[in-house]
Coordinates of C-alpha atoms and ligand atoms in Angstrom, one line a residue:
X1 CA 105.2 144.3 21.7
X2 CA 107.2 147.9 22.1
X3 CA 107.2 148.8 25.9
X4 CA 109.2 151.3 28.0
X5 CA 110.9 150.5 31.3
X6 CA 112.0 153.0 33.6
X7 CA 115.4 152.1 35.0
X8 CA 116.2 153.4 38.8
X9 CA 119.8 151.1 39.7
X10 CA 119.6 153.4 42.6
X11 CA 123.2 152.9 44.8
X12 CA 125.5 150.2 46.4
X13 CA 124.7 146.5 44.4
X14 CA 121.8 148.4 43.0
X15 CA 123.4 148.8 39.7
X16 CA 125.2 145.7 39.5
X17 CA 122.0 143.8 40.0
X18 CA 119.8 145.7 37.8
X19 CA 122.1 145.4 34.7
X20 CA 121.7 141.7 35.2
X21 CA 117.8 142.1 34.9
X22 CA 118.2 144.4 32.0
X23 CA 120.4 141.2 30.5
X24 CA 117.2 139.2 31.1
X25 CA 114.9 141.5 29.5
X26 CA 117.1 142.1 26.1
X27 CA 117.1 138.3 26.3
X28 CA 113.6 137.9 26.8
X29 CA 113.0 140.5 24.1
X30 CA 115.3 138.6 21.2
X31 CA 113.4 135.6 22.0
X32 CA 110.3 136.6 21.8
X33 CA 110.4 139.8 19.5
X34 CA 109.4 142.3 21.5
X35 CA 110.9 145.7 22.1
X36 CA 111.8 147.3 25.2
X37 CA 112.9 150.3 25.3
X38 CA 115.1 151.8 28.5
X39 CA 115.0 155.0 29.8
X40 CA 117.2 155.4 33.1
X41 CA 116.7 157.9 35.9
X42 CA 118.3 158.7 39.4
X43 CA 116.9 157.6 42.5
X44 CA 118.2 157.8 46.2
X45 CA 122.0 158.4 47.1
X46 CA 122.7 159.3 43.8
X47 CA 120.7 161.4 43.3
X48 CA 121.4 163.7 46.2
X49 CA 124.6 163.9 44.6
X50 CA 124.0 164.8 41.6
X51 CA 120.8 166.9 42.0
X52 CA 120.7 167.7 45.9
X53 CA 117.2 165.4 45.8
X54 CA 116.4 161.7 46.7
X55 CA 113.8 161.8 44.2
X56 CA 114.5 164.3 41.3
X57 CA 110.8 165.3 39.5
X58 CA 112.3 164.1 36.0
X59 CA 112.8 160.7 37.4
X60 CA 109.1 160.7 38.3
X61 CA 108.6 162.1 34.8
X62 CA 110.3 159.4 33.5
X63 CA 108.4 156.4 35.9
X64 CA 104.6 158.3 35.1
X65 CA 105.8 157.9 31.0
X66 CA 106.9 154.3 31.5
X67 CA 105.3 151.3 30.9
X68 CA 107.2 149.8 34.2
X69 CA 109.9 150.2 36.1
X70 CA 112.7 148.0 37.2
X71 CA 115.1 149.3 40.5
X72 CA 117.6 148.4 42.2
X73 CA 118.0 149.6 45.8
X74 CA 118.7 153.0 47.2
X75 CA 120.9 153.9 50.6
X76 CA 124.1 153.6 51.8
X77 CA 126.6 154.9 54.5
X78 CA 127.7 158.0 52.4
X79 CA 124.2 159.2 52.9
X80 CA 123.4 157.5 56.8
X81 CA 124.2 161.0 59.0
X82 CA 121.1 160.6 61.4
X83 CA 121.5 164.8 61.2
X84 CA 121.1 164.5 57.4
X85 CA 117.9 166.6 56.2
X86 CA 117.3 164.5 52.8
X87 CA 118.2 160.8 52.7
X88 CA 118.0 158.1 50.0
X89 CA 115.4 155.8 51.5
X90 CA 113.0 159.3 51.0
X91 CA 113.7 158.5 47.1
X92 CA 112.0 155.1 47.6
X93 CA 109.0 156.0 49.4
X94 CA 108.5 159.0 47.4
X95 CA 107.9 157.4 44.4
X96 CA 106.0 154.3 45.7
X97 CA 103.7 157.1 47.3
X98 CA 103.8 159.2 44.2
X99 CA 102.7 157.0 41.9
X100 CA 99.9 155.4 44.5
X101 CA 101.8 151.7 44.1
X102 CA 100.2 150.7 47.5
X103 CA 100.1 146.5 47.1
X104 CA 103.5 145.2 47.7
X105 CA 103.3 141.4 46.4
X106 CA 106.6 139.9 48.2
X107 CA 106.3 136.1 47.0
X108 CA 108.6 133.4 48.5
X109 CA 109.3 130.1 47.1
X110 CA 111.7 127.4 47.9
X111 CA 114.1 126.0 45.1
X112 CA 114.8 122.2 45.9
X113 CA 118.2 122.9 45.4
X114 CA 118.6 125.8 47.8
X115 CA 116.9 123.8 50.8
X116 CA 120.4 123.6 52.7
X117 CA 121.1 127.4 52.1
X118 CA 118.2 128.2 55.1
X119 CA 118.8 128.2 58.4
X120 CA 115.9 125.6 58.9
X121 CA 115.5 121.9 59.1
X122 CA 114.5 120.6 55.6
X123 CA 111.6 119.3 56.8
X124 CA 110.3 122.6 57.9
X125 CA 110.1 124.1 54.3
X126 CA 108.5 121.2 53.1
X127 CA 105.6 123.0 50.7
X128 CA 106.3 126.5 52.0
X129 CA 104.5 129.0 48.8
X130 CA 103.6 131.4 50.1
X131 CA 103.3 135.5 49.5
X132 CA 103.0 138.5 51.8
X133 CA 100.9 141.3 50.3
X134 CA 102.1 144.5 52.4
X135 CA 100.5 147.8 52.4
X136 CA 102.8 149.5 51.3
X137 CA 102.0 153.9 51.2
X138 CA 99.9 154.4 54.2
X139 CA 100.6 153.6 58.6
X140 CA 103.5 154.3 60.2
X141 CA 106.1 154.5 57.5
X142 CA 104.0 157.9 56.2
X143 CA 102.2 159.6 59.3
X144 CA 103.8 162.5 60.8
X145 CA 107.3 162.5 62.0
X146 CA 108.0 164.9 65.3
X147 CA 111.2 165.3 66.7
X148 CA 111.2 168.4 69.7
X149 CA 113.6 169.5 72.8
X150 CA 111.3 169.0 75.8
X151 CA 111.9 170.1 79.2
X152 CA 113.5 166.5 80.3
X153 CA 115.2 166.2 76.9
X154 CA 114.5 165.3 73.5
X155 CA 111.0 163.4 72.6
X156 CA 109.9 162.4 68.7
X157 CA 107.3 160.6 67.7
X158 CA 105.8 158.9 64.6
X159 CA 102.2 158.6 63.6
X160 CA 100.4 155.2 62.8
X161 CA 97.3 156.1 60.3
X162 CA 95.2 154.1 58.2
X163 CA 92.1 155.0 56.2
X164 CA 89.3 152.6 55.7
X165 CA 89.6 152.5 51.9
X166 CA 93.3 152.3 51.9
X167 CA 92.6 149.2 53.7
X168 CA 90.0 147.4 51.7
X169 CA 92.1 148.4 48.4
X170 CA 94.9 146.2 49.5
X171 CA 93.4 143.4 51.1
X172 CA 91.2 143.1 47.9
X173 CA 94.5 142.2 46.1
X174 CA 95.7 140.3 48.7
X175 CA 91.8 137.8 48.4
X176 CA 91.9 138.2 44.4
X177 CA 95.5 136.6 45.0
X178 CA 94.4 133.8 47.4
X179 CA 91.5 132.8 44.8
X180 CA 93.7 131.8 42.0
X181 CA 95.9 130.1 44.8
X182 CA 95.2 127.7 47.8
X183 CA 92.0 130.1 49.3
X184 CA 93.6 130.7 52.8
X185 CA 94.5 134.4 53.7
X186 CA 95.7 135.2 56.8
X187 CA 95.7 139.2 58.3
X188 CA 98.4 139.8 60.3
X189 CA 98.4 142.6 62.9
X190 CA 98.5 144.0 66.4
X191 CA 94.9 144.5 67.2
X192 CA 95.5 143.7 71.3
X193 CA 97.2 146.6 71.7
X194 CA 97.2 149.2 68.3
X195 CA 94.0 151.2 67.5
X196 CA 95.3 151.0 63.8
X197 CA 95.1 147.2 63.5
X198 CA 91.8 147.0 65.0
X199 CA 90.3 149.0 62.6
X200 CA 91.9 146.7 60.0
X201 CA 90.6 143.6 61.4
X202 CA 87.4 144.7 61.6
X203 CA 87.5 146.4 57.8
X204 CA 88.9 143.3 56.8
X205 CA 86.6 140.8 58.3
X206 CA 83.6 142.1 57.2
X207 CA 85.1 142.7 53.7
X208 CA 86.2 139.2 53.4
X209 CA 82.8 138.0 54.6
X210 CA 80.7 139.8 51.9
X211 CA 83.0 139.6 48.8
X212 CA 84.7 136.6 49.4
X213 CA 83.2 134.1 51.4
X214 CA 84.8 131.1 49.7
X215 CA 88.3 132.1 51.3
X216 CA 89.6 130.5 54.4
X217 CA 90.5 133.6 56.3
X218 CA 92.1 133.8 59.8
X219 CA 93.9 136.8 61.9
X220 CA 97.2 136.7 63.7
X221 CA 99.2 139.0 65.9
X222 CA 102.4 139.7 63.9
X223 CA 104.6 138.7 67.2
X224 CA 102.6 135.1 66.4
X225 CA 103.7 135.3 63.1
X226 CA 107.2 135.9 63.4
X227 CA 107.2 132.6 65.1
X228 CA 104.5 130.5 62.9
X229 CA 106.5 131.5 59.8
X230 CA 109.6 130.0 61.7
X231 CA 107.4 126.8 63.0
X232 CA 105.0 125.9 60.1
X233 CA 105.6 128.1 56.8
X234 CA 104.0 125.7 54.8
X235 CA 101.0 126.7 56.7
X236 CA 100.8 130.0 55.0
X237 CA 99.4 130.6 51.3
X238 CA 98.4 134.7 51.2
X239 CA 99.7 136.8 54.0
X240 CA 98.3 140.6 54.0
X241 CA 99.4 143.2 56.4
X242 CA 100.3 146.6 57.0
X243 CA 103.5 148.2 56.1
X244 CA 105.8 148.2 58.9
X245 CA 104.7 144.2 59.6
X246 CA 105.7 143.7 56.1
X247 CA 108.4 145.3 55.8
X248 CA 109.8 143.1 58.7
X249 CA 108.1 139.4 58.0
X250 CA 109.3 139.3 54.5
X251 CA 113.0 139.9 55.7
X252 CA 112.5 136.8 58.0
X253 CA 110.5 134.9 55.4
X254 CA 113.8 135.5 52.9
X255 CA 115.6 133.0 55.0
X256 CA 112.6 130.0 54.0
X257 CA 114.2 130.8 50.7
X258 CA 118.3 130.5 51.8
X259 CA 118.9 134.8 51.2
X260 CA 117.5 138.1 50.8
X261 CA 118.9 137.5 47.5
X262 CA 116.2 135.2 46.8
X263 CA 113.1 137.6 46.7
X264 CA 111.3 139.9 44.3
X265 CA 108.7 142.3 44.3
X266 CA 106.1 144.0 42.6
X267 CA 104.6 147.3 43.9
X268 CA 101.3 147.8 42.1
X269 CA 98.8 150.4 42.3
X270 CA 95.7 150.8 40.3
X271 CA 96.6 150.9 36.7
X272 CA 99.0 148.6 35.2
X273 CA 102.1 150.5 36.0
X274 CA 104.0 148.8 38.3
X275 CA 107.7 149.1 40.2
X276 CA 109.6 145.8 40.3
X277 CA 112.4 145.5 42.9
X278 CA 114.4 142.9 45.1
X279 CA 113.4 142.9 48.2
X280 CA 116.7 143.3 49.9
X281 CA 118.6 146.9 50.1
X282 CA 121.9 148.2 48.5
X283 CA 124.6 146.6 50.7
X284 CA 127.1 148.4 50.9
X285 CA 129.6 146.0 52.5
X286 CA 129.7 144.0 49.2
X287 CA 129.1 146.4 46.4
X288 CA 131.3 146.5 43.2
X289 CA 132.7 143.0 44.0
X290 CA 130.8 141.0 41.7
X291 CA 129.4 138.9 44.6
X292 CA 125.6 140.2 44.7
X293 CA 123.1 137.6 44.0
X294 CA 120.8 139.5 40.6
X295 CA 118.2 136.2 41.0
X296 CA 115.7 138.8 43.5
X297 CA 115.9 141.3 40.5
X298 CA 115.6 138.6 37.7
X299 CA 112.7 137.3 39.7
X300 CA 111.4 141.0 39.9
X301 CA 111.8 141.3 36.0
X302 CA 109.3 138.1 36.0
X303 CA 107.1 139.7 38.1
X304 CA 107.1 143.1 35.4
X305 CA 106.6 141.1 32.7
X306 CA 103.2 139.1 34.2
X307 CA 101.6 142.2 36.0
X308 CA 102.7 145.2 34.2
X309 CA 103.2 143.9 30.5
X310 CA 100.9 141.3 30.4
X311 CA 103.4 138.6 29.1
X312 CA 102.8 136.0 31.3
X313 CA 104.7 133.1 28.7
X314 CA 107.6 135.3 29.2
X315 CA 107.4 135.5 32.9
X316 CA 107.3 131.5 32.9
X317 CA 110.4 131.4 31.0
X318 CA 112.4 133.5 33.1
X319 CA 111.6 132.1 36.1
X320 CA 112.4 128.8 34.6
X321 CA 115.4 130.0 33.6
X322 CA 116.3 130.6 37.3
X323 CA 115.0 127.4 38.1
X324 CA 117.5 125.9 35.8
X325 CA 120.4 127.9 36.5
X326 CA 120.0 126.8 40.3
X327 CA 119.5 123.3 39.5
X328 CA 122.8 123.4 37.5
X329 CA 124.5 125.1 40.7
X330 CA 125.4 128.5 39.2
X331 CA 125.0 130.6 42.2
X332 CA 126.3 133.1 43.7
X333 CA 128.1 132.8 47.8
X334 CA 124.7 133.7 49.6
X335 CA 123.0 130.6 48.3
X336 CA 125.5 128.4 48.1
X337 CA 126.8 125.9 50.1
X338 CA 130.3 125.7 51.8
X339 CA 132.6 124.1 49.3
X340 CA 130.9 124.3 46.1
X341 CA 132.0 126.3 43.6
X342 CA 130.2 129.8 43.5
X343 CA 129.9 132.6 40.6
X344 CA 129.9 136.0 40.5
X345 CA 126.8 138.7 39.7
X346 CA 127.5 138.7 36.0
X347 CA 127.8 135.0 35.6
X348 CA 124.6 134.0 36.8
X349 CA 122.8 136.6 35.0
X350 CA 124.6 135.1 31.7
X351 CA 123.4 132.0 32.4
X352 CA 119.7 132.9 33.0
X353 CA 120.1 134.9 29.9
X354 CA 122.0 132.3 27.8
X355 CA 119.3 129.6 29.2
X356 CA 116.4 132.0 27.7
X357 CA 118.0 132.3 24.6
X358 CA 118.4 128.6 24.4
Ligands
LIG1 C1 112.1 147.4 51.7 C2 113.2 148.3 52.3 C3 112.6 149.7 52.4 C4 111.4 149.7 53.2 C5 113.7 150.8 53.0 C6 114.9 150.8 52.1 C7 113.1 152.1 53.1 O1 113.5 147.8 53.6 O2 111.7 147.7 50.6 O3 111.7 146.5 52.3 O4 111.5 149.8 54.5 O5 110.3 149.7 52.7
LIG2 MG1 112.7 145.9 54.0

């Protein structure tokens, strides 16, 4: 098939990673004879500094013309002044919003191999498959911002909204998605004390009761859940939620899987155009050193392959391809542990490559 990916490296380990995932795809397109065409664009830090914007409107040219689109991560201290007007994270919401991608899939899955790289007992991640599905272009992260000199000093404020349909849009993702898995979806929210959240259990409930009665669906207050994902995370099959909650639980849920460095993500909206990501940010502290871990972006390119280019044999083979490359221990710092021998971000993402070429 011919297909054409938008590429957004975006700033700190962004590019480093990403050229890894473009590795994987030329890899995955030899093998298979496809043709994928790449057609890069700015996003975030640099793109203040080259066009004065986070979020230029050629880049969302280039995204709306794309068949997907692969990035890397945006932000960085160059760009953190709390005065600053524009900032790079404005980049990444902009074109999640833009392009309505509002169902954030955030899967997490333990590698045998990396059981000793998490913080937990082994026993705890026994089983542990689980995904978050976070809304990801409504509540808090896109109300109104207010920031005002009062009479006793400075106040701000930001506001928490949520439609009706921009709630029964994601959770029906998030109960398609527990179908084809183990059937149990769990809503995650504040609804003893935020308005918000009770509107979404009460959308959700009744939603789940007419159109999908065969799931095994449950609620829980996201301060439960930070500790039930800590407790029993094998518990867990389809987690949905609101995008603050998400954006949080999935950065505690990386450490099931040993690092941040471990998790993908696919931003879908209705059509088939998707944005595929890692789920961790640009890190600054280790960029250009050849020590980022590219498996969350690898991952990610699996993820654009099943759900955007409808190549679900090549998705397989690249995340078998991880598989293996763990299993032979060619891994980067992050996931390894202390004395064996680690490699850097190119080298894994020429074995992954090498392995899919095999
Ligand atoms: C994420 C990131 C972003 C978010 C930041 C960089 C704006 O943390 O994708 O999880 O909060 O959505
Ligand atoms: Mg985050």
């Amino acid at each position: 098939m011919q297909a054409v990916i938008a590429v957004l490296a975006g700033d700190g380990i962004g590019p480093e990673v990403v050229a890894e995932g473009l590795k994987v795809l030329r890899a995955v397109a030899s093998r298979f004879g496809h043709q994928f065409s790449f057609h890069e664009a700015l996003i975030g830090g640099c793109a203040i500094d080259v066009t004065g914007s986070p979020l230029p409107a050629e880049t969302v040219a280039v995204c709306r013309a794309a068949d997907a689109i692969l990035l890397g991560a945006v932000g960085g201290p160059k760009w953190d002044d709390p005065q600053a007007r524009v900032r790079p994270e404005q980049g990444l919401l902009g074109i999640r919003k833009e392009l309505g991608l509002f169902a954030n899939l955030r899967p997490v899955r333990i590698y045998p191999q990396l059981i000793d790289a998490s913080p937990l007992r082994p026993e705890r991640l026994q089983g542990v498959d689980l995904i978050v599905v976070r809304e990801l272009t409504g509540g808090i992260y896109f109300g109104e911002k207010r920031r005002e000199q009062g009479a006793h000093g400075e106040w701000a404020s930001d506001l928490c909204l949520y439609h009706e349909e921009e709630i029964i849009r994601v959770v029906r993702v998030a109960a398609h998605l527990a179908r084809q898995r183990r059937k149990k979806l769990t809503l995650v929210d504040k609804a003893n004390v935020l308005e918000t959240s009770r509107l979404w259990r009460s959308i959700t409930t009744r939603l789940i009761k007419t159109e999908f009665p065969d799931l095994h669906f449950e609620t829980m207050l996201v301060d439960a859940c930070a500790m039930h994902l800590i407790r029993r995370p094998a518990d867990f099959d389809v987690i949905v939620t609101e995008n603050m909650f998400g954006d949080i639980l999935t950065d505690e849920a990386s450490m099931l899987a040993g690092s941040m460095g471990m998790l993908p993500s696919a931003s879908l909206g209705d059509g088939r155009l998707g944005l595929y990501e890692p789920i961790h940010g640009s890190a600054p502290d280790i960029a250009g050193q050849g020590k980022a871990n590219p498996l969350a972006t690898i991952l990610s390119v699996a993820m654009l392959l099943r759900h955007s280019l409808n190549l679900p044999t090549e998705a397989d083979c690249v995340e078998a391809a991880v598989a293996s490359v763990i299993e032979r221990g060619i891994v980067t710092a992050d996931i390894a542990v202390p004395g064996q021998h680690t490699y850097s971000t190119t080298a894994v993402g020429d074995a992954v490559a090498a392995t899919i070429a095999a």
